[in-house]
Amino acid sequence: MTTSLQTPVRTFQVWEGRSLPALVRAHAPGAPLPEWVAANRDRIDELAHRAGAVLFRQFGVSGPDDFRAVMDALSPQVLAYGERSSPRSKVSDGVYTSTEYPADQPILLHNEQSYTAKWPTRIVFFCERAATSGGRTPLADSRRVLARLRPATVAKFERLGVRYVRNYLPGISLPWQEAFQTERRADVDAYCAGADITAEWVDDDHLRTAQVRPAVRTHPVTGERTWFNHALFFHVTSLPDEVSTGLREVLDEEDLPYNTYYGDGSRIEDEVLAELRAAYQAETTAFDWQPGDVLLVENMLVAHAREPFEGPRRILTAMSDAVSAGTAAGNAA
């Protein structure tokens, strides 16, 4: 379906056989995206909530400053990247590189910061340079992922929640100083106390945290239930086999950099992990990046990932519109 708008763009609910993301394409390449966004925010909201993500293509977005201008047009609340789980570099205020992870390894589907007590409702990507090969950003509708799971699986996760255990180990995982953006242990303790995180200092450089969060959330605008968690992403078995095996050979389970459990601390069954993987795989779709593309992802409705790639690739990211556990319904132990 194609719909003409009053400005020189066209929106496509379905394009190249996909409906995720919706496509907004400028008639004339180089059209100013910030101005169009500022004049059409209601329309963008409608598209994003229906499709789960919106791809803006053929607009004049060529660098970080242009991207930041788009973010300012989208929202007055562009966020800093806190309680970090992956290495990123700050490019400018509110604009970061996408996760700096080896190019030959995939990044699994996940909803940004679903393990926190406060998360962005939107994460936005900008393609400054596309990879020579690979490097797509797969998407999966989290509403549809939830619908694919067995009722018994959903009921157990809703009853117990997800327990996230992290160990910040020098040389093995993200240091606590980078994760919490501070050099002071007292700052970490204060943050954890305010975010319902149990913090244990094993030694000066080894911090262990645990937190229980819901597996299912309700979107605060659409009222839809969605599979919104890192239960699979942070599970030790989701690492490459050689990495997972190697870590478990040298570390006790309680010292693994990341692992997940049911909220009561019991292990997530192998068959349930396989069920989650199958549900994500069944809902995964992807498109090829073009330089200048901007992708808005409704974070509570759609999970995102990254394929391995070859050649130079530069995707920038920014987040906006924080929502907290108090305004997005969910159950936790």
Tab-separated table of N, CA, C and O in Angstrom, residues 23-110:
chain	number	residue	atom	x	y	z
A	23	LEU	N	8.301	2.307	5.212
A	23	LEU	CA	9.270	3.116	4.472
A	23	LEU	C	8.694	4.495	4.182
A	23	LEU	O	7.576	4.620	3.684
A	24	VAL	N	9.468	5.523	4.494
A	24	VAL	CA	9.160	6.894	4.099
A	24	VAL	C	10.290	7.349	3.191
A	24	VAL	O	11.447	7.439	3.621
A	25	ARG	N	9.973	7.616	1.931
A	25	ARG	CA	11.009	7.925	0.938
A	25	ARG	C	10.754	9.292	0.319
A	25	ARG	O	9.640	9.603	-0.108
A	26	ALA	N	11.800	10.097	0.282
A	26	ALA	CA	11.682	11.430	-0.326
A	26	ALA	C	11.605	11.309	-1.844
A	26	ALA	O	12.298	10.499	-2.455
A	27	HIS	N	10.722	12.111	-2.458
A	27	HIS	CA	10.650	12.140	-3.922
A	27	HIS	C	11.962	12.653	-4.514
A	27	HIS	O	12.491	12.085	-5.475
A	28	ALA	N	12.460	13.732	-3.942
A	28	ALA	CA	13.690	14.346	-4.447
A	28	ALA	C	14.818	14.039	-3.470
A	28	ALA	O	14.768	14.475	-2.313
A	29	PRO	N	15.839	13.281	-3.882
A	29	PRO	CA	16.942	12.978	-2.963
A	29	PRO	C	17.553	14.239	-2.383
A	29	PRO	O	17.716	15.251	-3.062
A	30	GLY	N	17.848	14.197	-1.081
A	30	GLY	CA	18.451	15.333	-0.408
A	30	GLY	C	17.477	16.229	0.308
A	30	GLY	O	17.867	17.261	0.877
A	31	ALA	N	16.193	15.863	0.342
A	31	ALA	CA	15.210	16.674	1.051
A	31	ALA	C	15.560	16.733	2.535
A	31	ALA	O	16.062	15.769	3.112
A	32	PRO	N	15.311	17.871	3.198
A	32	PRO	CA	15.685	18.023	4.616
A	32	PRO	C	14.768	17.200	5.524
A	32	PRO	O	13.573	17.479	5.625
A	33	LEU	N	15.337	16.199	6.180
A	33	LEU	CA	14.541	15.328	7.032
A	33	LEU	C	14.087	16.017	8.329
A	33	LEU	O	12.933	15.812	8.744
A	34	PRO	N	14.926	16.822	9.005
A	34	PRO	CA	14.436	17.437	10.250
A	34	PRO	C	13.160	18.251	10.060
A	34	PRO	O	12.241	18.180	10.880
A	35	GLU	N	13.085	19.013	8.974
A	35	GLU	CA	11.908	19.837	8.746
A	35	GLU	C	10.678	18.965	8.512
A	35	GLU	O	9.583	19.256	9.015
A	36	TRP	N	10.853	17.883	7.738
A	36	TRP	CA	9.711	17.015	7.476
A	36	TRP	C	9.262	16.312	8.755
A	36	TRP	O	8.061	16.208	9.018
A	37	VAL	N	10.204	15.861	9.550
A	37	VAL	CA	9.863	15.202	10.810
A	37	VAL	C	9.107	16.151	11.724
A	37	VAL	O	8.078	15.798	12.312
A	38	ALA	N	9.599	17.380	11.870
A	38	ALA	CA	8.960	18.342	12.767
A	38	ALA	C	7.514	18.618	12.353
A	38	ALA	O	6.649	18.848	13.209
A	39	ALA	N	7.226	18.564	11.048
A	39	ALA	CA	5.881	18.859	10.560
A	39	ALA	C	4.968	17.635	10.547
A	39	ALA	O	3.763	17.777	10.319
A	40	ASN	N	5.540	16.448	10.795
A	40	ASN	CA	4.751	15.217	10.625
A	40	ASN	C	4.925	14.242	11.792
A	40	ASN	O	4.844	13.030	11.602
A	41	ARG	N	5.116	14.760	12.983
A	41	ARG	CA	5.388	13.861	14.109
A	41	ARG	C	4.197	12.955	14.420
A	41	ARG	O	4.383	11.787	14.773
A	42	ASP	N	2.984	13.452	14.288
A	42	ASP	CA	1.823	12.593	14.542
A	42	ASP	C	1.776	11.431	13.555
A	42	ASP	O	1.474	10.290	13.924
A	43	ARG	N	2.060	11.716	12.300
A	43	ARG	CA	2.080	10.679	11.280
A	43	ARG	C	3.182	9.657	11.551
A	43	ARG	O	2.994	8.447	11.401
A	44	ILE	N	4.336	10.150	11.965
A	44	ILE	CA	5.445	9.250	12.295
A	44	ILE	C	5.077	8.351	13.464
A	44	ILE	O	5.340	7.141	13.453
A	45	ASP	N	4.454	8.942	14.484
A	45	ASP	CA	4.018	8.139	15.637
A	45	ASP	C	3.064	7.033	15.198
A	45	ASP	O	3.186	5.879	15.638
A	46	GLU	N	2.133	7.377	14.333
A	46	GLU	CA	1.168	6.388	13.860
A	46	GLU	C	1.865	5.256	13.108
A	46	GLU	O	1.594	4.064	13.335
A	47	LEU	N	2.778	5.606	12.213
A	47	LEU	CA	3.513	4.599	11.467
A	47	LEU	C	4.365	3.724	12.384
A	47	LEU	O	4.395	2.495	12.252
A	48	ALA	N	5.062	4.366	13.321
A	48	ALA	CA	5.959	3.626	14.203
A	48	ALA	C	5.195	2.664	15.095
A	48	ALA	O	5.623	1.528	15.318
A	49	HIS	N	4.047	3.093	15.601
A	49	HIS	CA	3.274	2.218	16.488
A	49	HIS	C	2.622	1.073	15.727
A	49	HIS	O	2.503	-0.038	16.258
A	50	ARG	N	2.247	1.311	14.480
A	50	ARG	CA	1.610	0.252	13.699
A	50	ARG	C	2.657	-0.757	13.207
A	50	ARG	O	2.523	-1.967	13.406
A	51	ALA	N	3.693	-0.252	12.531
A	51	ALA	CA	4.684	-1.145	11.928
A	51	ALA	C	5.738	-1.603	12.923
A	51	ALA	O	6.290	-2.692	12.792
A	52	GLY	N	6.039	-0.760	13.907
A	52	GLY	CA	7.091	-1.063	14.871
A	52	GLY	C	8.396	-0.362	14.566
A	52	GLY	O	9.235	-0.190	15.449
A	53	ALA	N	8.593	0.059	13.315
A	53	ALA	CA	9.805	0.781	12.921
A	53	ALA	C	9.525	1.518	11.623
A	53	ALA	O	8.670	1.112	10.832
A	54	VAL	N	10.280	2.609	11.393
A	54	VAL	CA	10.120	3.420	10.186
A	54	VAL	C	11.503	3.707	9.622
A	54	VAL	O	12.393	4.176	10.335
A	55	LEU	N	11.683	3.437	8.324
A	55	LEU	CA	12.926	3.735	7.616
A	55	LEU	C	12.727	4.980	6.771
A	55	LEU	O	11.817	5.034	5.935
A	56	PHE	N	13.579	5.991	6.985
A	56	PHE	CA	13.571	7.220	6.191
A	56	PHE	C	14.700	7.132	5.173
A	56	PHE	O	15.873	6.962	5.547
A	57	ARG	N	14.379	7.277	3.891
A	57	ARG	CA	15.362	7.035	2.830
A	57	ARG	C	15.335	8.173	1.811
A	57	ARG	O	14.294	8.761	1.533
A	58	GLN	N	16.502	8.473	1.273
A	58	GLN	CA	16.715	9.491	0.232
A	58	GLN	C	16.570	10.920	0.760
A	58	GLN	O	16.396	11.857	-0.035
A	59	PHE	N	16.654	11.094	2.063
A	59	PHE	CA	16.690	12.440	2.621
A	59	PHE	C	18.151	12.897	2.720
A	59	PHE	O	19.085	12.108	2.556
A	60	GLY	N	18.340	14.152	3.041
A	60	GLY	CA	19.685	14.721	3.084
A	60	GLY	C	20.327	14.618	4.454
A	60	GLY	O	20.568	15.639	5.104
A	61	VAL	N	20.637	13.414	4.878
A	61	VAL	CA	21.313	13.182	6.164
A	61	VAL	C	22.687	12.619	5.834
A	61	VAL	O	22.814	11.501	5.334
A	62	SER	N	23.734	13.387	6.098
A	62	SER	CA	25.061	12.986	5.637
A	62	SER	C	26.089	12.825	6.742
A	62	SER	O	27.191	12.337	6.480
A	63	GLY	N	25.778	13.228	7.958
A	63	GLY	CA	26.763	13.123	9.026
A	63	GLY	C	26.132	13.250	10.397
A	63	GLY	O	24.910	13.406	10.539
A	64	PRO	N	26.955	13.190	11.462
A	64	PRO	CA	26.439	13.236	12.835
A	64	PRO	C	25.608	14.469	13.154
A	64	PRO	O	24.615	14.376	13.883
A	65	ASP	N	26.011	15.629	12.634
A	65	ASP	CA	25.256	16.850	12.935
A	65	ASP	C	23.855	16.781	12.319
A	65	ASP	O	22.867	17.185	12.949
A	66	ASP	N	23.767	16.297	11.087
A	66	ASP	CA	22.457	16.129	10.464
A	66	ASP	C	21.610	15.141	11.271
A	66	ASP	O	20.407	15.354	11.464
A	67	PHE	N	22.244	14.064	11.710
A	67	PHE	CA	21.523	13.049	12.478
A	67	PHE	C	21.010	13.634	13.787
A	67	PHE	O	19.859	13.401	14.180
A	68	ARG	N	21.824	14.413	14.464
A	68	ARG	CA	21.386	15.022	15.717
A	68	ARG	C	20.223	15.978	15.465
A	68	ARG	O	19.284	16.067	16.278
A	69	ALA	N	20.229	16.679	14.340
A	69	ALA	CA	19.119	17.563	14.012
A	69	ALA	C	17.831	16.769	13.815
A	69	ALA	O	16.740	17.222	14.196
A	70	VAL	N	17.932	15.581	13.219
A	70	VAL	CA	16.763	14.710	13.073
A	70	VAL	C	16.246	14.308	14.451
A	70	VAL	O	15.035	14.334	14.714
A	71	MET	N	17.163	13.936	15.353
A	71	MET	CA	16.759	13.535	16.700
A	71	MET	C	16.061	14.674	17.425
A	71	MET	O	15.045	14.468	18.111
A	72	ASP	N	16.569	15.894	17.279
A	72	ASP	CA	15.942	17.047	17.937
A	72	ASP	C	14.539	17.291	17.388
A	72	ASP	O	13.650	17.733	18.122
A	73	ALA	N	14.345	16.999	16.112
A	73	ALA	CA	13.012	17.151	15.528
A	73	ALA	C	12.066	16.057	15.996
A	73	ALA	O	10.865	16.281	16.147
A	74	LEU	N	12.619	14.863	16.244
A	74	LEU	CA	11.797	13.738	16.694
A	74	LEU	C	11.337	13.886	18.131
A	74	LEU	O	10.215	13.521	18.481
A	75	SER	N	12.229	14.413	18.987
A	75	SER	CA	11.919	14.412	20.414
A	75	SER	C	12.725	15.461	21.156
A	75	SER	O	13.899	15.691	20.826
A	76	PRO	N	12.142	16.075	22.184
A	76	PRO	CA	12.909	16.980	23.034
A	76	PRO	C	13.740	16.233	24.073
A	76	PRO	O	14.486	16.839	24.834
A	77	GLN	N	13.612	14.902	24.100
A	77	GLN	CA	14.273	14.110	25.131
A	77	GLN	C	15.210	13.087	24.490
A	77	GLN	O	14.896	11.910	24.358
A	78	VAL	N	16.373	13.551	24.056
A	78	VAL	CA	17.416	12.667	23.542
A	78	VAL	C	18.271	12.240	24.739
A	78	VAL	O	18.683	13.073	25.548
A	79	LEU	N	18.539	10.941	24.849
A	79	LEU	CA	19.078	10.371	26.077
A	79	LEU	C	20.570	10.086	25.998
A	79	LEU	O	21.110	9.816	24.930
A	80	ALA	N	21.211	10.099	27.160
A	80	ALA	CA	22.575	9.589	27.279
A	80	ALA	C	22.505	8.074	27.448
A	80	ALA	O	21.480	7.519	27.856
A	81	TYR	N	23.591	7.399	27.134
A	81	TYR	CA	23.656	5.945	27.221
A	81	TYR	C	24.168	5.563	28.602
A	81	TYR	O	25.353	5.673	28.893
A	82	GLY	N	23.263	5.122	29.482
A	82	GLY	CA	23.624	4.749	30.840
A	82	GLY	C	23.445	3.263	31.088
A	82	GLY	O	22.871	2.551	30.270
A	83	GLU	N	23.949	2.794	32.251
A	83	GLU	CA	23.927	1.375	32.632
A	83	GLU	C	24.294	0.518	31.416
A	83	GLU	O	23.548	-0.332	30.961
A	84	ARG	N	25.489	0.735	30.926
A	84	ARG	CA	25.904	0.185	29.642
A	84	ARG	C	26.168	-1.318	29.718
A	84	ARG	O	26.648	-1.832	30.731
A	85	SER	N	25.862	-1.998	28.608
A	85	SER	CA	26.181	-3.417	28.496
A	85	SER	C	27.083	-3.702	27.311
A	85	SER	O	27.501	-4.842	27.120
A	86	SER	N	27.390	-2.679	26.508
A	86	SER	CA	28.233	-2.881	25.333
A	86	SER	C	29.089	-1.644	25.105
A	86	SER	O	28.709	-0.531	25.481
A	87	PRO	N	30.262	-1.827	24.485
A	87	PRO	CA	31.146	-0.674	24.233
A	87	PRO	C	30.649	0.168	23.072
A	87	PRO	O	30.355	-0.351	21.995
A	88	ARG	N	30.542	1.458	23.322
A	88	ARG	CA	30.196	2.425	22.282
A	88	ARG	C	31.012	3.679	22.515
A	88	ARG	O	31.376	3.984	23.652
A	89	SER	N	31.267	4.434	21.461
A	89	SER	CA	31.985	5.696	21.571
A	89	SER	C	31.019	6.845	21.362
A	89	SER	O	30.165	6.790	20.476
A	90	LYS	N	31.180	7.870	22.169
A	90	LYS	CA	30.344	9.056	22.022
A	90	LYS	C	30.861	9.882	20.857
A	90	LYS	O	32.040	10.234	20.789
A	91	VAL	N	29.983	10.197	19.914
A	91	VAL	CA	30.341	11.003	18.753
A	91	VAL	C	30.047	12.470	19.023
A	91	VAL	O	30.853	13.349	18.723
A	92	SER	N	28.889	12.741	19.588
A	92	SER	CA	28.488	14.079	20.000
A	92	SER	C	27.410	13.900	21.059
A	92	SER	O	27.057	12.773	21.403
A	93	ASP	N	26.881	14.975	21.569
A	93	ASP	CA	25.898	14.883	22.636
A	93	ASP	C	24.702	14.040	22.189
A	93	ASP	O	23.977	14.419	21.267
A	94	GLY	N	24.509	12.887	22.844
A	94	GLY	CA	23.380	12.024	22.537
A	94	GLY	C	23.556	11.137	21.325
A	94	GLY	O	22.668	10.340	21.019
A	95	VAL	N	24.676	11.224	20.634
A	95	VAL	CA	24.928	10.415	19.438
A	95	VAL	C	26.142	9.530	19.692
A	95	VAL	O	27.195	10.016	20.117
A	96	TYR	N	25.990	8.225	19.407
A	96	TYR	CA	27.028	7.242	19.701
A	96	TYR	C	27.265	6.357	18.473
A	96	TYR	O	26.415	6.256	17.584
A	97	THR	N	28.422	5.714	18.466
A	97	THR	CA	28.608	4.648	17.496
A	97	THR	C	27.707	3.483	17.892
A	97	THR	O	27.348	3.326	19.058
A	98	SER	N	27.319	2.671	16.926
A	98	SER	CA	26.623	1.446	17.270
A	98	SER	C	27.619	0.524	17.974
A	98	SER	O	28.832	0.785	17.991
A	99	THR	N	27.140	-0.553	18.570
A	99	THR	CA	27.978	-1.408	19.404
A	99	THR	C	29.264	-1.809	18.688
A	99	THR	O	29.244	-2.315	17.567
A	100	GLU	N	30.387	-1.565	19.363
A	100	GLU	CA	31.701	-1.871	18.810
A	100	GLU	C	32.058	-3.320	19.158
A	100	GLU	O	32.632	-3.608	20.197
A	101	TYR	N	31.676	-4.208	18.280
A	101	TYR	CA	31.782	-5.647	18.478
A	101	TYR	C	32.441	-6.217	17.238
A	101	TYR	O	32.256	-5.671	16.140
A	102	PRO	N	33.239	-7.286	17.351
A	102	PRO	CA	33.967	-7.797	16.180
A	102	PRO	C	33.071	-7.979	14.958
A	102	PRO	O	31.961	-8.509	15.059
A	103	ALA	N	33.576	-7.548	13.811
A	103	ALA	CA	32.768	-7.538	12.587
A	103	ALA	C	32.339	-8.928	12.152
A	103	ALA	O	31.314	-9.077	11.473
A	104	ASP	N	33.091	-9.957	12.536
A	104	ASP	CA	32.752	-11.308	12.080
A	104	ASP	C	31.746	-12.007	12.979
A	104	ASP	O	31.400	-13.167	12.743
A	105	GLN	N	31.270	-11.315	14.021
A	105	GLN	CA	30.325	-11.911	14.960
A	105	GLN	C	28.968	-11.199	14.868
A	105	GLN	O	28.907	-9.982	14.731
A	106	PRO	N	27.866	-11.962	14.964
A	106	PRO	CA	26.545	-11.318	14.982
A	106	PRO	C	26.234	-10.753	16.364
A	106	PRO	O	26.812	-11.169	17.372
A	107	ILE	N	25.346	-9.801	16.399
A	107	ILE	CA	24.743	-9.335	17.653
A	107	ILE	C	23.293	-9.779	17.619
A	107	ILE	O	22.563	-9.484	16.669
A	108	LEU	N	22.870	-10.519	18.636
A	108	LEU	CA	21.551	-11.139	18.628
A	108	LEU	C	20.440	-10.109	18.825
A	108	LEU	O	20.662	-8.995	19.311
A	109	LEU	N	19.239	-10.509	18.464
A	109	LEU	CA	18.072	-9.655	18.642
A	109	LEU	C	17.866	-9.305	20.115
A	109	LEU	O	17.972	-10.164	20.998
A	110	HIS	N	17.536	-8.047	20.352
A	110	HIS	CA	17.278	-7.587	21.715
A	110	HIS	C	16.519	-6.267	21.660
A	110	HIS	O	16.527	-5.562	20.648
